[in-house]
Amino acid sequence: MTAHEKFMRMAIALSRQNVEQGAGGPFGAVIVKNGKVVAQSANQVVAENDPTAHAEISAIRLACKQLGVYDLNGCTIYTSCEPCPMCLGAIYWAKLDAVYYANSKIDASSIGFDDNFIYEELGKQFHQRRVKMVQLLRNEALVAFKLWKDSESKTGY
């Protein structure tokens, strides 16, 4: 068994345990750095009443706390399913080096976890989207952006 298979089996086990324990959806994620697990999580959406608490995002949050960083460069994530658009965005923002996944987004769709509508929404103009989007008080908000741009004490990320 390769290391990749070992870590993927851990993610799959988390997904199975989550279902067997009635804790939530069938998703698990493990984050590894230098061959060692730094964080792992199952889907926490139902348990935490948090629609953003997917396994990948929960594992990213735990890994950042464990390592004391906001950048997971040098880490790999093993996830029991191909990441949804939200999780994929988080993976890019966290700067993970690689993603290994087991089930596909088509597999997820077949059991009721279909993200295609999000991909479709992203391609639409704001006025065509399901969720109303209205820009408001831009000039006032730009003040904070200028402060950030001019700040000598900012930490870039």
Coordinates of C-alpha atoms in Angstrom, one line a residue, residues 70 145-157:
Y70 CA -2.8 30.7 7.1
F145 CA -9.0 49.2 0.6
K146 CA -6.9 52.3 0.4
L147 CA -5.9 52.0 4.1
W148 CA -4.8 48.4 3.3
K149 CA -2.9 49.4 0.2
D150 CA -1.1 52.2 2.0
S151 CA -0.4 50.2 5.2
E152 CA 3.2 49.5 6.0
S153 CA 2.2 46.9 8.7
K154 CA 0.0 44.7 6.5
T155 CA 0.6 41.0 6.2
G156 CA 0.0 39.8 2.7
Y157 CA -1.6 36.5 2.0

